[in-house]
Amino acid sequence: TRMSIRYADTHAALDLDQLAALFCSVGWHYRTADPERFKRMIANTPWVVSAWDGDHLVGFCRAITDEAFNAYVTTVAVRPDYQRRGIGRELMRRLMAGRDHMLFVLRADPEHHAFYGSLGFAAADNMFRRPRSG
C-alpha cells in the first residue's frame, strides 16, 4: 500500500518527545541532550514543517528568518526508514513555498549536496562560520 504522509506547518502539531527521537534517529543526539535547550531551540524557530505517517513523526524541517529577506534552513531530518521517498523534498518545498523573495541558505554535508542542488541551492564559497563552544 502507498503510504499517505500528511504535513503540518505549525508548532502545535509537534510532539517534542517524537521530535527528539527523530533527531536521534539521524545521529543528532547532541541537539537533544539538554531537554530545555532543545525545547527553546524549537520554540524560537518561526518556520517549521513536519511530516507524519499516522500519529508518527517521520520528518521535520525548520528555518530561522527575519521574514523579510533572509532565511537559514537549520534542520532537515527524515527518519532513516522513510528516506528516499520524497519526504525531505516535500518538507523543503513547503518550507520555501510562497517565499521566492527570500534568500534561503543552509549548511550541508557533502553527501547531501546533490539533494540541495536539485532544490535550486548552489554552493557558495563566501560563507564564514564561528564554531560554537558547547
JSON list of C-alpha atoms in Angstrom, two decimals:
[
{"chain": "A", "resi": 1, "resn": "THR", "atom": "CA", "xyz": [0.00, 0.00, 0.00]},
{"chain": "A", "resi": 2, "resn": "ARG", "atom": "CA", "xyz": [1.17, 3.50, -0.75]},
{"chain": "A", "resi": 3, "resn": "MET", "atom": "CA", "xyz": [1.91, 5.50, 2.37]},
{"chain": "A", "resi": 4, "resn": "SER", "atom": "CA", "xyz": [-0.01, 8.66, 2.87]},
{"chain": "A", "resi": 5, "resn": "ILE", "atom": "CA", "xyz": [2.11, 11.22, 4.63]},
{"chain": "A", "resi": 6, "resn": "ARG", "atom": "CA", "xyz": [0.43, 14.32, 5.97]},
{"chain": "A", "resi": 7, "resn": "TYR", "atom": "CA", "xyz": [2.27, 17.56, 6.58]},
{"chain": "A", "resi": 8, "resn": "ALA", "atom": "CA", "xyz": [1.82, 20.31, 9.18]},
{"chain": "A", "resi": 9, "resn": "ASP", "atom": "CA", "xyz": [3.39, 23.74, 9.40]},
{"chain": "A", "resi": 10, "resn": "THR", "atom": "CA", "xyz": [2.62, 24.71, 12.97]},
{"chain": "A", "resi": 11, "resn": "HIS", "atom": "CA", "xyz": [4.35, 24.27, 16.28]},
{"chain": "A", "resi": 12, "resn": "ALA", "atom": "CA", "xyz": [1.07, 22.98, 17.72]},
{"chain": "A", "resi": 13, "resn": "ALA", "atom": "CA", "xyz": [1.44, 19.82, 15.65]},
{"chain": "A", "resi": 14, "resn": "LEU", "atom": "CA", "xyz": [4.81, 18.99, 17.21]},
{"chain": "A", "resi": 15, "resn": "ASP", "atom": "CA", "xyz": [5.45, 16.43, 19.91]},
{"chain": "A", "resi": 16, "resn": "LEU", "atom": "CA", "xyz": [8.87, 17.18, 21.42]},
{"chain": "A", "resi": 17, "resn": "ASP", "atom": "CA", "xyz": [9.45, 13.58, 22.52]},
{"chain": "A", "resi": 18, "resn": "GLN", "atom": "CA", "xyz": [8.86, 12.32, 18.98]},
{"chain": "A", "resi": 19, "resn": "LEU", "atom": "CA", "xyz": [10.95, 15.16, 17.59]},
{"chain": "A", "resi": 20, "resn": "ALA", "atom": "CA", "xyz": [13.84, 14.26, 19.91]},
{"chain": "A", "resi": 21, "resn": "ALA", "atom": "CA", "xyz": [13.56, 10.61, 18.79]},
{"chain": "A", "resi": 22, "resn": "LEU", "atom": "CA", "xyz": [13.63, 11.74, 15.15]},
{"chain": "A", "resi": 23, "resn": "PHE", "atom": "CA", "xyz": [16.76, 13.82, 15.77]},
{"chain": "A", "resi": 24, "resn": "CYS", "atom": "CA", "xyz": [18.42, 10.84, 17.48]},
{"chain": "A", "resi": 25, "resn": "SER", "atom": "CA", "xyz": [17.47, 8.56, 14.56]},
{"chain": "A", "resi": 26, "resn": "VAL", "atom": "CA", "xyz": [19.61, 10.71, 12.24]},
{"chain": "A", "resi": 27, "resn": "GLY", "atom": "CA", "xyz": [22.52, 10.98, 14.69]},
{"chain": "A", "resi": 28, "resn": "TRP", "atom": "CA", "xyz": [21.79, 14.34, 16.28]},
{"chain": "A", "resi": 29, "resn": "HIS", "atom": "CA", "xyz": [21.85, 13.19, 19.91]},
{"chain": "A", "resi": 30, "resn": "TYR", "atom": "CA", "xyz": [23.82, 16.28, 20.91]},
{"chain": "A", "resi": 31, "resn": "ARG", "atom": "CA", "xyz": [20.87, 18.51, 19.99]},
{"chain": "A", "resi": 32, "resn": "THR", "atom": "CA", "xyz": [18.53, 16.65, 22.35]},
{"chain": "A", "resi": 33, "resn": "ALA", "atom": "CA", "xyz": [20.91, 16.08, 25.28]},
{"chain": "A", "resi": 34, "resn": "ASP", "atom": "CA", "xyz": [19.64, 19.15, 27.17]},
{"chain": "A", "resi": 35, "resn": "PRO", "atom": "CA", "xyz": [15.80, 18.99, 27.04]},
{"chain": "A", "resi": 36, "resn": "GLU", "atom": "CA", "xyz": [15.35, 22.67, 27.99]},
{"chain": "A", "resi": 37, "resn": "ARG", "atom": "CA", "xyz": [17.77, 23.82, 25.32]},
{"chain": "A", "resi": 38, "resn": "PHE", "atom": "CA", "xyz": [16.07, 21.53, 22.77]},
{"chain": "A", "resi": 39, "resn": "LYS", "atom": "CA", "xyz": [12.65, 22.94, 23.69]},
{"chain": "A", "resi": 40, "resn": "ARG", "atom": "CA", "xyz": [13.96, 26.52, 23.41]},
{"chain": "A", "resi": 41, "resn": "MET", "atom": "CA", "xyz": [15.51, 25.76, 20.00]},
{"chain": "A", "resi": 42, "resn": "ILE", "atom": "CA", "xyz": [12.14, 24.65, 18.62]},
{"chain": "A", "resi": 43, "resn": "ALA", "atom": "CA", "xyz": [10.10, 27.37, 20.35]},
{"chain": "A", "resi": 44, "resn": "ASN", "atom": "CA", "xyz": [12.35, 30.08, 18.90]},
{"chain": "A", "resi": 45, "resn": "THR", "atom": "CA", "xyz": [12.10, 28.79, 15.33]},
{"chain": "A", "resi": 46, "resn": "PRO", "atom": "CA", "xyz": [9.45, 30.70, 13.37]},
{"chain": "A", "resi": 47, "resn": "TRP", "atom": "CA", "xyz": [9.06, 28.31, 10.43]},
{"chain": "A", "resi": 48, "resn": "VAL", "atom": "CA", "xyz": [8.58, 24.57, 10.91]},
{"chain": "A", "resi": 49, "resn": "VAL", "atom": "CA", "xyz": [7.19, 21.80, 8.73]},
{"chain": "A", "resi": 50, "resn": "SER", "atom": "CA", "xyz": [6.61, 18.28, 9.99]},
{"chain": "A", "resi": 51, "resn": "ALA", "atom": "CA", "xyz": [5.74, 15.03, 8.19]},
{"chain": "A", "resi": 52, "resn": "TRP", "atom": "CA", "xyz": [3.51, 12.40, 9.75]},
{"chain": "A", "resi": 53, "resn": "ASP", "atom": "CA", "xyz": [2.63, 8.80, 9.00]},
{"chain": "A", "resi": 54, "resn": "GLY", "atom": "CA", "xyz": [-0.50, 8.43, 11.10]},
{"chain": "A", "resi": 55, "resn": "ASP", "atom": "CA", "xyz": [0.50, 9.61, 14.58]},
{"chain": "A", "resi": 56, "resn": "HIS", "atom": "CA", "xyz": [4.20, 9.02, 13.98]},
{"chain": "A", "resi": 57, "resn": "LEU", "atom": "CA", "xyz": [6.56, 11.90, 13.22]},
{"chain": "A", "resi": 58, "resn": "VAL", "atom": "CA", "xyz": [8.73, 10.81, 10.29]},
{"chain": "A", "resi": 59, "resn": "GLY", "atom": "CA", "xyz": [10.21, 14.09, 9.05]},
{"chain": "A", "resi": 60, "resn": "PHE", "atom": "CA", "xyz": [10.88, 17.66, 10.10]},
{"chain": "A", "resi": 61, "resn": "CYS", "atom": "CA", "xyz": [12.50, 20.81, 8.77]},
{"chain": "A", "resi": 62, "resn": "ARG", "atom": "CA", "xyz": [12.83, 24.33, 10.11]},
{"chain": "A", "resi": 63, "resn": "ALA", "atom": "CA", "xyz": [14.22, 27.74, 9.28]},
{"chain": "A", "resi": 64, "resn": "ILE", "atom": "CA", "xyz": [15.12, 30.81, 11.28]},
{"chain": "A", "resi": 65, "resn": "THR", "atom": "CA", "xyz": [14.37, 34.05, 9.48]},
{"chain": "A", "resi": 66, "resn": "ASP", "atom": "CA", "xyz": [13.94, 37.81, 9.52]},
{"chain": "A", "resi": 67, "resn": "GLU", "atom": "CA", "xyz": [10.76, 37.19, 7.47]},
{"chain": "A", "resi": 68, "resn": "ALA", "atom": "CA", "xyz": [11.82, 39.94, 5.05]},
{"chain": "A", "resi": 69, "resn": "PHE", "atom": "CA", "xyz": [14.98, 39.00, 3.15]},
{"chain": "A", "resi": 70, "resn": "ASN", "atom": "CA", "xyz": [16.80, 36.02, 4.67]},
{"chain": "A", "resi": 71, "resn": "ALA", "atom": "CA", "xyz": [16.11, 32.55, 5.99]},
{"chain": "A", "resi": 72, "resn": "TYR", "atom": "CA", "xyz": [18.51, 29.94, 7.28]},
{"chain": "A", "resi": 73, "resn": "VAL", "atom": "CA", "xyz": [17.42, 26.32, 6.99]},
{"chain": "A", "resi": 74, "resn": "THR", "atom": "CA", "xyz": [18.84, 24.79, 10.15]},
{"chain": "A", "resi": 75, "resn": "THR", "atom": "CA", "xyz": [17.31, 21.33, 10.16]},
{"chain": "A", "resi": 76, "resn": "VAL", "atom": "CA", "xyz": [16.07, 18.81, 7.61]},
{"chain": "A", "resi": 77, "resn": "ALA", "atom": "CA", "xyz": [15.57, 15.34, 9.05]},
{"chain": "A", "resi": 78, "resn": "VAL", "atom": "CA", "xyz": [13.72, 12.27, 7.81]},
{"chain": "A", "resi": 79, "resn": "ARG", "atom": "CA", "xyz": [13.66, 9.03, 9.77]},
{"chain": "A", "resi": 80, "resn": "PRO", "atom": "CA", "xyz": [16.11, 6.62, 8.09]},
{"chain": "A", "resi": 81, "resn": "ASP", "atom": "CA", "xyz": [13.40, 4.06, 7.30]},
{"chain": "A", "resi": 82, "resn": "TYR", "atom": "CA", "xyz": [11.40, 6.77, 5.48]},
{"chain": "A", "resi": 83, "resn": "GLN", "atom": "CA", "xyz": [14.25, 8.31, 3.49]},
{"chain": "A", "resi": 84, "resn": "ARG", "atom": "CA", "xyz": [14.42, 8.31, -0.31]},
{"chain": "A", "resi": 85, "resn": "ARG", "atom": "CA", "xyz": [10.62, 8.58, -0.63]},
{"chain": "A", "resi": 86, "resn": "GLY", "atom": "CA", "xyz": [10.35, 12.31, -1.40]},
{"chain": "A", "resi": 87, "resn": "ILE", "atom": "CA", "xyz": [9.54, 13.39, 2.15]},
{"chain": "A", "resi": 88, "resn": "GLY", "atom": "CA", "xyz": [12.60, 15.63, 2.55]},
{"chain": "A", "resi": 89, "resn": "ARG", "atom": "CA", "xyz": [11.89, 17.21, -0.84]},
{"chain": "A", "resi": 90, "resn": "GLU", "atom": "CA", "xyz": [8.26, 17.90, 0.14]},
{"chain": "A", "resi": 91, "resn": "LEU", "atom": "CA", "xyz": [9.30, 19.30, 3.54]},
{"chain": "A", "resi": 92, "resn": "MET", "atom": "CA", "xyz": [11.63, 21.75, 1.80]},
{"chain": "A", "resi": 93, "resn": "ARG", "atom": "CA", "xyz": [9.05, 22.61, -0.88]},
{"chain": "A", "resi": 94, "resn": "ARG", "atom": "CA", "xyz": [6.53, 23.51, 1.81]},
{"chain": "A", "resi": 95, "resn": "LEU", "atom": "CA", "xyz": [9.11, 25.45, 3.84]},
{"chain": "A", "resi": 96, "resn": "MET", "atom": "CA", "xyz": [10.01, 27.63, 0.85]},
{"chain": "A", "resi": 97, "resn": "ALA", "atom": "CA", "xyz": [6.56, 27.84, -0.80]},
{"chain": "A", "resi": 98, "resn": "GLY", "atom": "CA", "xyz": [5.41, 31.40, -1.44]},
{"chain": "A", "resi": 99, "resn": "ARG", "atom": "CA", "xyz": [8.74, 32.78, -0.27]},
{"chain": "A", "resi": 100, "resn": "ASP", "atom": "CA", "xyz": [10.56, 33.30, -3.56]},
{"chain": "A", "resi": 101, "resn": "HIS", "atom": "CA", "xyz": [11.54, 36.81, -2.39]},
{"chain": "A", "resi": 102, "resn": "MET", "atom": "CA", "xyz": [13.62, 35.26, 0.40]},
{"chain": "A", "resi": 103, "resn": "LEU", "atom": "CA", "xyz": [17.27, 34.22, 0.22]},
{"chain": "A", "resi": 104, "resn": "PHE", "atom": "CA", "xyz": [17.46, 30.73, 1.74]},
{"chain": "A", "resi": 105, "resn": "VAL", "atom": "CA", "xyz": [20.85, 29.48, 2.94]},
{"chain": "A", "resi": 106, "resn": "LEU", "atom": "CA", "xyz": [21.93, 26.25, 4.63]},
{"chain": "A", "resi": 107, "resn": "ARG", "atom": "CA", "xyz": [24.93, 24.12, 5.51]},
{"chain": "A", "resi": 108, "resn": "ALA", "atom": "CA", "xyz": [25.05, 20.53, 4.29]},
{"chain": "A", "resi": 109, "resn": "ASP", "atom": "CA", "xyz": [27.45, 17.63, 4.44]},
{"chain": "A", "resi": 110, "resn": "PRO", "atom": "CA", "xyz": [28.91, 16.65, 1.05]},
{"chain": "A", "resi": 111, "resn": "GLU", "atom": "CA", "xyz": [26.68, 13.56, 0.75]},
{"chain": "A", "resi": 112, "resn": "HIS", "atom": "CA", "xyz": [23.65, 15.88, 0.68]},
{"chain": "A", "resi": 113, "resn": "HIS", "atom": "CA", "xyz": [24.94, 18.44, -1.85]},
{"chain": "A", "resi": 114, "resn": "ALA", "atom": "CA", "xyz": [23.20, 16.79, -4.84]},
{"chain": "A", "resi": 115, "resn": "PHE", "atom": "CA", "xyz": [19.87, 16.78, -2.96]},
{"chain": "A", "resi": 116, "resn": "TYR", "atom": "CA", "xyz": [20.04, 20.50, -2.18]},
{"chain": "A", "resi": 117, "resn": "GLY", "atom": "CA", "xyz": [21.33, 21.26, -5.67]},
{"chain": "A", "resi": 118, "resn": "SER", "atom": "CA", "xyz": [18.19, 19.60, -7.05]},
{"chain": "A", "resi": 119, "resn": "LEU", "atom": "CA", "xyz": [16.13, 22.03, -4.96]},
{"chain": "A", "resi": 120, "resn": "GLY", "atom": "CA", "xyz": [17.82, 25.08, -6.51]},
{"chain": "A", "resi": 121, "resn": "PHE", "atom": "CA", "xyz": [20.57, 25.66, -3.94]},
{"chain": "A", "resi": 122, "resn": "ALA", "atom": "CA", "xyz": [24.06, 26.47, -5.23]},
{"chain": "A", "resi": 123, "resn": "ALA", "atom": "CA", "xyz": [27.36, 26.13, -3.40]},
{"chain": "A", "resi": 124, "resn": "ALA", "atom": "CA", "xyz": [28.73, 29.41, -2.07]},
{"chain": "A", "resi": 125, "resn": "ASP", "atom": "CA", "xyz": [32.32, 29.83, -1.03]},
{"chain": "A", "resi": 126, "resn": "ASN", "atom": "CA", "xyz": [31.90, 33.11, 0.79]},
{"chain": "A", "resi": 127, "resn": "MET", "atom": "CA", "xyz": [30.36, 31.59, 3.90]},
{"chain": "A", "resi": 128, "resn": "PHE", "atom": "CA", "xyz": [32.07, 32.14, 7.22]},
{"chain": "A", "resi": 129, "resn": "ARG", "atom": "CA", "xyz": [31.32, 30.42, 10.49]},
{"chain": "A", "resi": 130, "resn": "ARG", "atom": "CA", "xyz": [32.37, 30.70, 14.08]},
{"chain": "A", "resi": 131, "resn": "PRO", "atom": "CA", "xyz": [32.00, 27.29, 15.73]},
{"chain": "A", "resi": 132, "resn": "ARG", "atom": "CA", "xyz": [30.05, 27.15, 18.98]},
{"chain": "A", "resi": 133, "resn": "SER", "atom": "CA", "xyz": [31.84, 26.12, 22.13]},
{"chain": "A", "resi": 134, "resn": "GLY", "atom": "CA", "xyz": [29.08, 23.94, 23.55]}
]
